[in-house]
Amino acid sequence: MLVLVLNAGSSSLKFNLFDMSKEISLAEGMVERIGLAEANLACTVEGDRHKEILPIPTHREALEAILDRLKATVLQGTPIHAVGHRVVHGGPKYGDSVLVTEEVVKDIETFAMYAPLHNPANALGIRTAMAAFPDVPHIAVFDTAFHHDIPDHARMYGIPYELSQKYGIRRYGFHGTSHAFVAARTAILLCRPLRALKIVTCHIGNGTSICAVNYGKSLDTSMGMTPLQGVIMGTRCGTIDPSVVEMLMEYEHLDYNGITDLLNKKSGLLGISGVSSDFREIERAAEQGNDRARLARDLLTYNVRQYIGAYATVLDGLDAITFTAGIGTHSTFVRAKVCSKLSFLGVKIDPEANEHGTGERIISTADSRVAVTVVPTNEELMIARETVR
Ligand code: AMP
């Protein structure tokens, strides 16, 4: 069974084609800079890399360019059986993946009120793919779905109850496919059933979220109604006092777009360090003695540690901590620093395993009361699995 996974952004379209009989990726890549005369198509098909610069005015031409490459290489007449779509926000309605209908697409467009930067592009991607593949099932897989059942006391904000109800203002959480995937892999690594484990999963990448996974279910998570809340991120501020927003709007003369742009794109590690949003560059600058880069690095590790401590309480115990995403998977420094001050929980890292291993592994010592694992995430495979299910 061939499943095409699509992830549409406002000017990009990522894809991954899976053969789900073996759960292997046959081809993957993305089109970037859609809308410009010089857009980029980059893809890897059965190990061969291919790059092209071509004019791509809309998502329709982006998908056509991708399909042309696939048809000429891996597909060669074999049909695609289903398309899985990554959708950032499922609003209050969707607690599971869903077969796409017109009503579903309209809902996704409506829930742009919670994810204005993501949902319109996701809906556009679905409409484009449905026009290209009118006869196959399309499945929407929501980033928020895994957190759909977190208890009210963990998801309500302290605003008037009627307003929460009227607008659906509450914590939704994101990166759900990633948290679900790495929690399940951690159980396999530890040779224990997921339903018996209390895990804190740390998805630390450009976007960062932490999740308290109680016996396989999300009990709490650090992102909120939008992906802006929680830990400091590449360019997003994370949790701040809402009064900061009022003050900046007034004193910096910012309107809605101005403050949205500042908090989403100019803040976080980039805003603090002044160096970059890319953590590798921040690590490099920090090692060379750049104080602001050091501060950005320290803020990130401090925030992650705060959440792990909080979630050990939320879970009323802790069996494992799992690190994933670009920074979580690759930064030995971040993992060591986060875990160095968790000795009160009985966390003991094996420095050798932390520094020298690769891929999925346990990096805690044999006598650590809490296991620590590294699990590269695979959100696209999760979306393909959901599509098959
Ligand atoms: P993601 O959003 O999961 O793709 O993660 C992107 C982030 O991971 C960026 O900040 C990268 O700088 C960071 N990253 C990727 N590789 C490494 C590495 N080897 N060491 C430290 N950070 C890394």
GROMACS .gro file of C-alpha atoms and ligand atoms in nm:
model
  412
    1MET     CA    1   0.000   0.000   0.000
    2LEU     CA    2   0.150   0.334  -0.110
    3VAL     CA    3   0.073   0.632   0.111
    4LEU     CA    4   0.172   0.986   0.022
    5VAL     CA    5   0.222   1.211   0.325
    6LEU     CA    6   0.190   1.585   0.266
    7ASN     CA    7   0.274   1.876   0.492
    8ALA     CA    8   0.174   2.207   0.336
    9GLY     CA    9   0.311   2.537   0.465
   10SER     CA   10   0.228   2.884   0.338
   11SER     CA   11   0.507   2.874   0.078
   12SER     CA   12   0.624   2.515   0.101
   13LEU     CA   13   0.506   2.161   0.041
   14LYS     CA   14   0.685   1.869   0.205
   15PHE     CA   15   0.617   1.513   0.096
   16ASN     CA   16   0.711   1.159   0.185
   17LEU     CA   17   0.600   0.852  -0.008
   18PHE     CA   18   0.578   0.536   0.200
   19ASP     CA   19   0.542   0.173   0.104
   20MET     CA   20   0.341   0.073   0.409
   21SER     CA   21   0.367  -0.299   0.343
   22LYS     CA   22   0.727  -0.261   0.467
   23GLU     CA   23   0.695   0.077   0.639
   24ILE     CA   24   0.974   0.223   0.427
   25SER     CA   25   1.009   0.563   0.267
   26LEU     CA   26   1.052   0.543  -0.111
   27ALA     CA   27   1.093   0.914  -0.176
   28GLU     CA   28   1.088   1.236   0.022
   29GLY     CA   29   1.150   1.602  -0.028
   30MET     CA   30   1.000   1.944  -0.049
   31VAL     CA   31   0.921   2.241  -0.265
   32GLU     CA   32   1.015   2.574  -0.109
   33ARG     CA   33   0.955   2.935  -0.209
   34ILE     CA   34   0.618   2.861  -0.374
   35GLY     CA   35   0.489   3.176  -0.541
   36LEU     CA   36   0.831   3.288  -0.660
   37ALA     CA   37   0.983   3.260  -1.005
   38GLU     CA   38   1.275   3.066  -0.858
   39ALA     CA   39   1.127   2.801  -0.634
   40ASN     CA   40   1.331   2.502  -0.513
   41LEU     CA   41   1.238   2.139  -0.554
   42ALA     CA   42   1.461   1.905  -0.357
   43CYS     CA   43   1.393   1.536  -0.329
   44THR     CA   44   1.560   1.208  -0.250
   45VAL     CA   45   1.427   0.913  -0.444
   46GLU     CA   46   1.559   0.570  -0.345
   47GLY     CA   47   1.877   0.731  -0.214
   48ASP     CA   48   1.937   0.959  -0.516
   49ARG     CA   49   1.929   1.331  -0.443
   50HIS     CA   50   1.780   1.570  -0.691
   51LYS     CA   51   1.758   1.950  -0.686
   52GLU     CA   52   1.588   2.182  -0.928
   53ILE     CA   53   1.507   2.552  -0.948
   54LEU     CA   54   1.186   2.625  -1.136
   55PRO     CA   55   0.895   2.867  -1.138
   56ILE     CA   56   0.616   2.742  -0.909
   57PRO     CA   57   0.331   2.991  -0.878
   58THR     CA   58   0.098   2.790  -0.648
   59HIS     CA   59   0.071   2.471  -0.443
   60ARG     CA   60  -0.096   2.303  -0.743
   61GLU     CA   61   0.219   2.337  -0.955
   62ALA     CA   62   0.429   2.229  -0.655
   63LEU     CA   63   0.233   1.906  -0.624
   64GLU     CA   64   0.246   1.854  -1.001
   65ALA     CA   65   0.627   1.893  -0.996
   66ILE     CA   66   0.652   1.641  -0.711
   67LEU     CA   67   0.423   1.393  -0.886
   68ASP     CA   68   0.615   1.428  -1.213
   69ARG     CA   69   0.933   1.323  -1.029
   70LEU     CA   70   0.759   1.036  -0.853
   71LYS     CA   71   0.591   0.908  -1.169
   72ALA     CA   72   0.919   0.914  -1.359
   73THR     CA   73   1.102   0.725  -1.084
   74VAL     CA   74   0.943   0.515  -0.807
   75LEU     CA   75   0.579   0.511  -0.916
   76GLN     CA   76   0.607   0.415  -1.283
   77GLY     CA   77   0.234   0.355  -1.311
   78THR     CA   78   0.178   0.220  -0.957
   79PRO     CA   79  -0.113   0.408  -0.800
   80ILE     CA   80  -0.099   0.597  -0.472
   81HIS     CA   81  -0.363   0.442  -0.244
   82ALA     CA   82  -0.417   0.718   0.010
   83VAL     CA   83  -0.289   1.061   0.110
   84GLY     CA   84  -0.217   1.157   0.471
   85HIS     CA   85  -0.212   1.527   0.557
   86ARG     CA   86  -0.042   1.689   0.851
   87VAL     CA   87  -0.281   1.942   1.002
   88VAL     CA   88  -0.160   2.159   1.286
   89HIS     CA   89  -0.486   2.246   1.462
   90GLY     CA   90  -0.792   2.025   1.505
   91GLY     CA   91  -0.965   2.274   1.738
   92PRO     CA   92  -1.201   2.143   2.005
   93LYS     CA   93  -1.356   1.896   1.760
   94TYR     CA   94  -1.093   1.648   1.643
   95GLY     CA   95  -0.941   1.410   1.895
   96ASP     CA   96  -0.840   1.158   1.631
   97SER     CA   97  -0.735   1.140   1.267
   98VAL     CA   98  -1.027   1.169   1.027
   99LEU     CA   99  -1.126   1.087   0.672
  100VAL     CA  100  -1.138   1.423   0.493
  101THR     CA  101  -1.473   1.552   0.370
  102GLU     CA  102  -1.575   1.903   0.268
  103GLU     CA  103  -1.694   1.957   0.627
  104VAL     CA  104  -1.352   1.861   0.762
  105VAL     CA  105  -1.172   2.104   0.530
  106LYS     CA  106  -1.411   2.381   0.634
  107ASP     CA  107  -1.346   2.301   1.001
  108ILE     CA  108  -0.971   2.319   0.941
  109GLU     CA  109  -1.022   2.660   0.781
  110THR     CA  110  -1.235   2.770   1.077
  111PHE     CA  111  -0.970   2.655   1.325
  112ALA     CA  112  -0.729   2.898   1.157
  113MET     CA  113  -0.853   3.125   1.437
  114TYR     CA  114  -0.620   2.925   1.666
  115ALA     CA  115  -0.342   2.861   1.413
  116PRO     CA  116  -0.345   3.147   1.165
  117LEU     CA  117   0.010   3.073   1.053
  118HIS     CA  118  -0.055   2.705   0.977
  119ASN     CA  119  -0.415   2.594   0.922
  120PRO     CA  120  -0.493   2.798   0.608
  121ALA     CA  121  -0.190   2.642   0.435
  122ASN     CA  122  -0.284   2.294   0.560
  123ALA     CA  123  -0.637   2.333   0.418
  124LEU     CA  124  -0.497   2.463   0.090
  125GLY     CA  125  -0.268   2.158   0.070
  126ILE     CA  126  -0.565   1.927   0.124
  127ARG     CA  127  -0.778   2.098  -0.140
  128THR     CA  128  -0.491   2.084  -0.389
  129ALA     CA  129  -0.424   1.715  -0.326
  130MET     CA  130  -0.795   1.627  -0.339
  131ALA     CA  131  -0.813   1.786  -0.683
  132ALA     CA  132  -0.508   1.585  -0.794
  133PHE     CA  133  -0.631   1.258  -0.635
  134PRO     CA  134  -1.010   1.277  -0.633
  135ASP     CA  135  -1.058   0.899  -0.605
  136VAL     CA  136  -0.839   0.806  -0.308
  137PRO     CA  137  -0.905   0.859   0.062
  138HIS     CA  138  -0.744   1.165   0.221
  139ILE     CA  139  -0.680   1.157   0.593
  140ALA     CA  140  -0.619   1.457   0.818
  141VAL     CA  141  -0.380   1.386   1.105
  142PHE     CA  142  -0.385   1.658   1.369
  143ASP     CA  143  -0.091   1.779   1.579
  144THR     CA  144  -0.338   1.852   1.858
  145ALA     CA  145  -0.524   1.519   1.862
  146PHE     CA  146  -0.292   1.336   2.107
  147HIS     CA  147  -0.364   1.602   2.370
  148HIS     CA  148  -0.740   1.610   2.313
  149ASP     CA  149  -0.827   1.447   2.643
  150ILE     CA  150  -0.597   1.628   2.884
  151PRO     CA  151  -0.804   1.708   3.191
  152ASP     CA  152  -0.980   2.044   3.223
  153HIS     CA  153  -0.766   2.154   3.517
  154ALA     CA  154  -0.458   2.118   3.294
  155ARG     CA  155  -0.603   2.290   2.992
  156MET     CA  156  -0.812   2.584   3.113
  157TYR     CA  157  -0.669   2.932   3.132
  158GLY     CA  158  -0.764   3.164   3.417
  159ILE     CA  159  -0.992   3.385   3.209
  160PRO     CA  160  -1.371   3.413   3.249
  161TYR     CA  161  -1.517   3.067   3.193
  162GLU     CA  162  -1.782   3.191   2.947
  163LEU     CA  163  -1.512   3.332   2.719
  164SER     CA  164  -1.319   3.004   2.724
  165GLN     CA  165  -1.640   2.827   2.621
  166LYS     CA  166  -1.744   3.085   2.365
  167TYR     CA  167  -1.416   3.085   2.173
  168GLY     CA  168  -1.261   2.751   2.263
  169ILE     CA  169  -0.976   2.931   2.438
  170ARG     CA  170  -0.774   2.663   2.614
  171ARG     CA  171  -0.458   2.461   2.589
  172TYR     CA  172  -0.457   2.231   2.284
  173GLY     CA  173  -0.092   2.128   2.264
  174PHE     CA  174   0.102   2.032   1.950
  175HIS     CA  175   0.365   1.789   1.818
  176GLY     CA  176   0.117   1.514   1.912
  177THR     CA  177   0.232   1.265   1.649
  178SER     CA  178   0.590   1.312   1.766
  179HIS     CA  179   0.515   1.270   2.138
  180ALA     CA  180   0.306   0.960   2.064
  181PHE     CA  181   0.574   0.812   1.840
  182VAL     CA  182   0.871   0.861   2.074
  183ALA     CA  183   0.677   0.747   2.382
  184ALA     CA  184   0.587   0.422   2.204
  185ARG     CA  185   0.949   0.371   2.089
  186THR     CA  186   1.074   0.439   2.443
  187ALA     CA  187   0.853   0.159   2.574
  188ILE     CA  188   1.000  -0.074   2.312
  189LEU     CA  189   1.356   0.034   2.402
  190LEU     CA  190   1.286  -0.032   2.769
  191CYS     CA  191   1.111  -0.364   2.692
  192ARG     CA  192   0.813  -0.251   2.898
  193PRO     CA  193   0.450  -0.193   2.803
  194LEU     CA  194   0.363   0.169   2.727
  195ARG     CA  195   0.051   0.134   2.940
  196ALA     CA  196   0.274   0.083   3.245
  197LEU     CA  197   0.503   0.383   3.193
  198LYS     CA  198   0.512   0.747   3.304
  199ILE     CA  199   0.724   0.932   3.051
  200VAL     CA  200   0.818   1.295   2.993
  201THR     CA  201   0.883   1.340   2.622
  202CYS     CA  202   1.095   1.640   2.524
  203HIS     CA  203   1.054   1.746   2.162
  204ILE     CA  204   1.329   2.008   2.135
  205GLY     CA  205   1.373   2.149   1.786
  206ASN     CA  206   1.291   2.474   1.615
  207GLY     CA  207   0.959   2.440   1.791
  208THR     CA  208   0.979   2.285   2.135
  209SER     CA  209   0.720   2.113   2.349
  210ILE     CA  210   0.731   1.887   2.650
  211CYS     CA  211   0.462   1.630   2.724
  212ALA     CA  212   0.362   1.430   3.031
  213VAL     CA  213   0.269   1.090   2.888
  214ASN     CA  214   0.076   0.886   3.140
  215TYR     CA  215   0.039   0.520   3.042
  216GLY     CA  216   0.046   0.617   2.672
  217LYS     CA  217  -0.185   0.919   2.698
  218SER     CA  218  -0.104   1.289   2.712
  219LEU     CA  219  -0.184   1.428   3.055
  220ASP     CA  220  -0.033   1.773   3.006
  221THR     CA  221   0.187   1.953   2.757
  222SER     CA  222   0.377   2.279   2.743
  223MET     CA  223   0.233   2.441   2.429
  224GLY     CA  224  -0.102   2.612   2.459
  225MET     CA  225  -0.390   2.733   2.245
  226THR     CA  226  -0.118   2.808   1.989
  227PRO     CA  227   0.241   2.684   1.954
  228LEU     CA  228   0.367   3.007   2.110
  229GLN     CA  229   0.336   2.897   2.472
  230GLY     CA  230   0.580   2.697   2.682
  231VAL     CA  231   0.955   2.658   2.646
  232ILE     CA  232   1.159   2.926   2.466
  233MET     CA  233   1.200   2.821   2.100
  234GLY     CA  234   1.402   2.909   1.790
  235THR     CA  235   1.216   3.232   1.722
  236ARG     CA  236   0.907   3.201   1.949
  237CYS     CA  237   0.908   3.360   2.290
  238GLY     CA  238   0.746   3.076   2.487
  239THR     CA  239   0.553   3.164   2.802
  240ILE     CA  240   0.565   3.532   2.897
  241ASP     CA  241   0.357   3.758   3.117
  242PRO     CA  242   0.065   3.877   2.896
  243SER     CA  243   0.129   4.230   3.020
  244VAL     CA  244   0.454   4.230   2.822
  245VAL     CA  245   0.238   4.217   2.508
  246GLU     CA  246   0.036   4.523   2.612
  247MET     CA  247   0.348   4.713   2.706
  248LEU     CA  248   0.534   4.640   2.382
  249MET     CA  249   0.228   4.726   2.174
  250GLU     CA  250   0.200   5.060   2.346
  251TYR     CA  251   0.564   5.165   2.375
  252GLU     CA  252   0.690   5.017   2.046
  253HIS     CA  253   0.373   5.126   1.860
  254LEU     CA  254   0.301   4.775   1.737
  255ASP     CA  255  -0.030   4.664   1.589
  256TYR     CA  256  -0.160   4.303   1.587
  257ASN     CA  257   0.065   4.199   1.298
  258GLY     CA  258   0.364   4.372   1.451
  259ILE     CA  259   0.337   4.200   1.789
  260THR     CA  260   0.253   3.864   1.629
  261ASP     CA  261   0.561   3.889   1.413
  262LEU     CA  262   0.781   3.996   1.705
  263LEU     CA  263   0.670   3.712   1.936
  264ASN     CA  264   0.667   3.440   1.669
  265LYS     CA  265   0.960   3.528   1.447
  266LYS     CA  266   1.201   3.760   1.626
  267SER     CA  267   1.200   3.629   1.980
  268GLY     CA  268   1.318   3.306   2.142
  269LEU     CA  269   1.677   3.187   2.098
  270LEU     CA  270   1.722   3.429   1.807
  271GLY     CA  271   1.594   3.728   2.002
  272ILE     CA  272   1.798   3.651   2.313
  273SER     CA  273   2.124   3.555   2.143
  274GLY     CA  274   2.114   3.797   1.850
  275VAL     CA  275   2.310   3.524   1.673
  276SER     CA  276   2.064   3.286   1.511
  277SER     CA  277   1.760   3.068   1.570
  278ASP     CA  278   1.972   2.770   1.466
  279PHE     CA  279   2.095   2.596   1.778
  280ARG     CA  280   2.417   2.476   1.617
  281GLU     CA  281   2.522   2.837   1.560
  282ILE     CA  282   2.421   2.928   1.913
  283GLU     CA  283   2.631   2.642   2.055
  284ARG     CA  284   2.926   2.753   1.844
  285ALA     CA  285   2.894   3.116   1.955
  286ALA     CA  286   2.851   3.010   2.319
  287GLU     CA  287   3.169   2.800   2.303
  288GLN     CA  288   3.351   3.105   2.165
  289GLY     CA  289   3.243   3.303   2.470
  290ASN     CA  290   2.939   3.492   2.339
  291ASP     CA  291   2.746   3.578   2.658
  292ARG     CA  292   2.408   3.622   2.493
  293ALA     CA  293   2.441   3.289   2.312
  294ARG     CA  294   2.523   3.130   2.650
  295LEU     CA  295   2.220   3.296   2.802
  296ALA     CA  296   1.993   3.165   2.522
  297ARG     CA  297   2.133   2.813   2.571
  298ASP     CA  298   2.086   2.837   2.948
  299LEU     CA  299   1.728   2.961   2.913
  300LEU     CA  300   1.641   2.664   2.693
  301THR     CA  301   1.789   2.401   2.924
  302TYR     CA  302   1.642   2.571   3.232
  303ASN     CA  303   1.293   2.579   3.076
  304VAL     CA  304   1.310   2.212   2.978
  305ARG     CA  305   1.424   2.117   3.328
  306GLN     CA  306   1.141   2.319   3.482
  307TYR     CA  307   0.886   2.125   3.279
  308ILE     CA  308   1.039   1.788   3.359
  309GLY     CA  309   1.021   1.871   3.729
  310ALA     CA  310   0.662   1.990   3.696
  311TYR     CA  311   0.555   1.688   3.495
  312ALA     CA  312   0.715   1.442   3.736
  313THR     CA  313   0.464   1.590   3.981
  314VAL     CA  314   0.177   1.588   3.730
  315LEU     CA  315   0.249   1.220   3.660
  316ASP     CA  316   0.305   1.144   4.030
  317GLY     CA  317   0.624   0.960   3.940
  318LEU     CA  318   0.858   0.917   3.648
  319ASP     CA  319   0.991   0.612   3.464
  320ALA     CA  320   1.155   0.773   3.164
  321ILE     CA  321   1.261   1.097   2.998
  322THR     CA  322   1.283   1.093   2.620
  323PHE     CA  323   1.468   1.344   2.403
  324THR     CA  324   1.374   1.399   2.040
  325ALA     CA  325   1.371   1.648   1.746
  326GLY     CA  326   1.674   1.832   1.607
  327ILE     CA  327   1.818   1.960   1.935
  328GLY     CA  328   1.694   1.679   2.159
  329THR     CA  329   1.834   1.414   1.928
  330HIS     CA  330   2.167   1.579   1.851
  331SER     CA  331   2.277   1.810   2.131
  332THR     CA  332   2.475   1.615   2.389
  333PHE     CA  333   2.519   1.943   2.576
  334VAL     CA  334   2.145   2.006   2.614
  335ARG     CA  335   2.073   1.652   2.734
  336ALA     CA  336   2.363   1.657   2.981
  337LYS     CA  337   2.273   2.001   3.113
  338VAL     CA  338   1.901   1.923   3.150
  339CYS     CA  339   1.969   1.595   3.328
  340SER     CA  340   2.254   1.725   3.546
  341LYS     CA  341   2.013   1.885   3.790
  342LEU     CA  342   1.758   1.605   3.801
  343SER     CA  343   1.953   1.392   4.046
  344PHE     CA  344   1.677   1.441   4.306
  345LEU     CA  345   1.458   1.230   4.075
  346GLY     CA  346   1.728   0.965   4.052
  347VAL     CA  347   1.829   1.055   3.696
  348LYS     CA  348   2.183   0.944   3.607
  349ILE     CA  349   2.318   0.992   3.256
  350ASP     CA  350   2.595   0.773   3.115
  351PRO     CA  351   2.826   1.037   2.959
  352GLU     CA  352   2.971   0.784   2.715
  353ALA     CA  353   2.628   0.682   2.582
  354ASN     CA  354   2.516   1.045   2.572
  355GLU     CA  355   2.816   1.165   2.374
  356HIS     CA  356   2.910   0.882   2.147
  357GLY     CA  357   2.603   0.686   2.052
  358THR     CA  358   2.382   0.750   1.753
  359GLY     CA  359   2.018   0.688   1.679
  360GLU     CA  360   1.763   0.538   1.914
  361ARG     CA  361   1.921   0.446   2.248
  362ILE     CA  362   1.919   0.450   2.626
  363ILE     CA  363   2.165   0.706   2.765
  364SER     CA  364   2.107   0.658   3.140
  365THR     CA  365   2.319   0.434   3.361
  366ALA     CA  366   2.197   0.089   3.462
  367ASP     CA  367   2.128   0.213   3.817
  368SER     CA  368   1.944   0.531   3.715
  369ARG     CA  369   1.599   0.531   3.877
  370VAL     CA  370   1.460   0.706   3.566
  371ALA     CA  371   1.558   0.581   3.221
  372VAL     CA  372   1.671   0.846   2.975
  373THR     CA  373   1.635   0.777   2.604
  374VAL     CA  374   1.709   0.943   2.272
  375VAL     CA  375   1.458   0.867   1.998
  376PRO     CA  376   1.473   1.040   1.660
  377THR     CA  377   1.114   1.131   1.584
  378ASN     CA  378   0.934   1.027   1.268
  379GLU     CA  379   0.617   1.230   1.235
  380GLU     CA  380   0.572   1.144   0.869
  381LEU     CA  381   0.575   0.770   0.936
  382MET     CA  382   0.320   0.828   1.213
  383ILE     CA  383   0.096   1.014   0.967
  384ALA     CA  384   0.132   0.728   0.718
  385ARG     CA  385   0.042   0.478   0.993
  386GLU     CA  386  -0.260   0.685   1.091
  387THR     CA  387  -0.364   0.696   0.726
  388VAL     CA  388  -0.350   0.317   0.704
  389ARG     CA  389  -0.540   0.280   1.032
  390AMP     P1  390   1.386   2.045   1.407
  390AMP     O1  391   1.288   2.156   1.420
  390AMP     O2  392   1.346   1.922   1.481
  390AMP     O3  393   1.424   2.017   1.264
  390AMP     O4  394   1.522   2.094   1.478
  390AMP     C1  395   1.594   2.203   1.429
  390AMP     C2  396   1.695   2.248   1.534
  390AMP     O5  397   1.782   2.139   1.566
  390AMP     C3  398   1.782   2.363   1.488
  390AMP     O6  399   1.794   2.460   1.592
  390AMP     C4  400   1.916   2.297   1.466
  390AMP     O7  401   2.022   2.385   1.487
  390AMP     C5  402   1.914   2.189   1.572
  390AMP     N1  403   2.013   2.085   1.542
  390AMP     C6  404   2.019   2.005   1.434
  390AMP     N2  405   2.131   1.929   1.437
  390AMP     C7  406   2.197   1.962   1.550
  390AMP     C8  407   2.321   1.920   1.610
  390AMP     N3  408   2.397   1.827   1.554
  390AMP     N4  409   2.355   1.976   1.729
  390AMP     C9  410   2.279   2.072   1.786
  390AMP     N5  411   2.162   2.115   1.734
  390AMP    C10  412   2.122   2.062   1.617
   0.00000   0.00000   0.00000
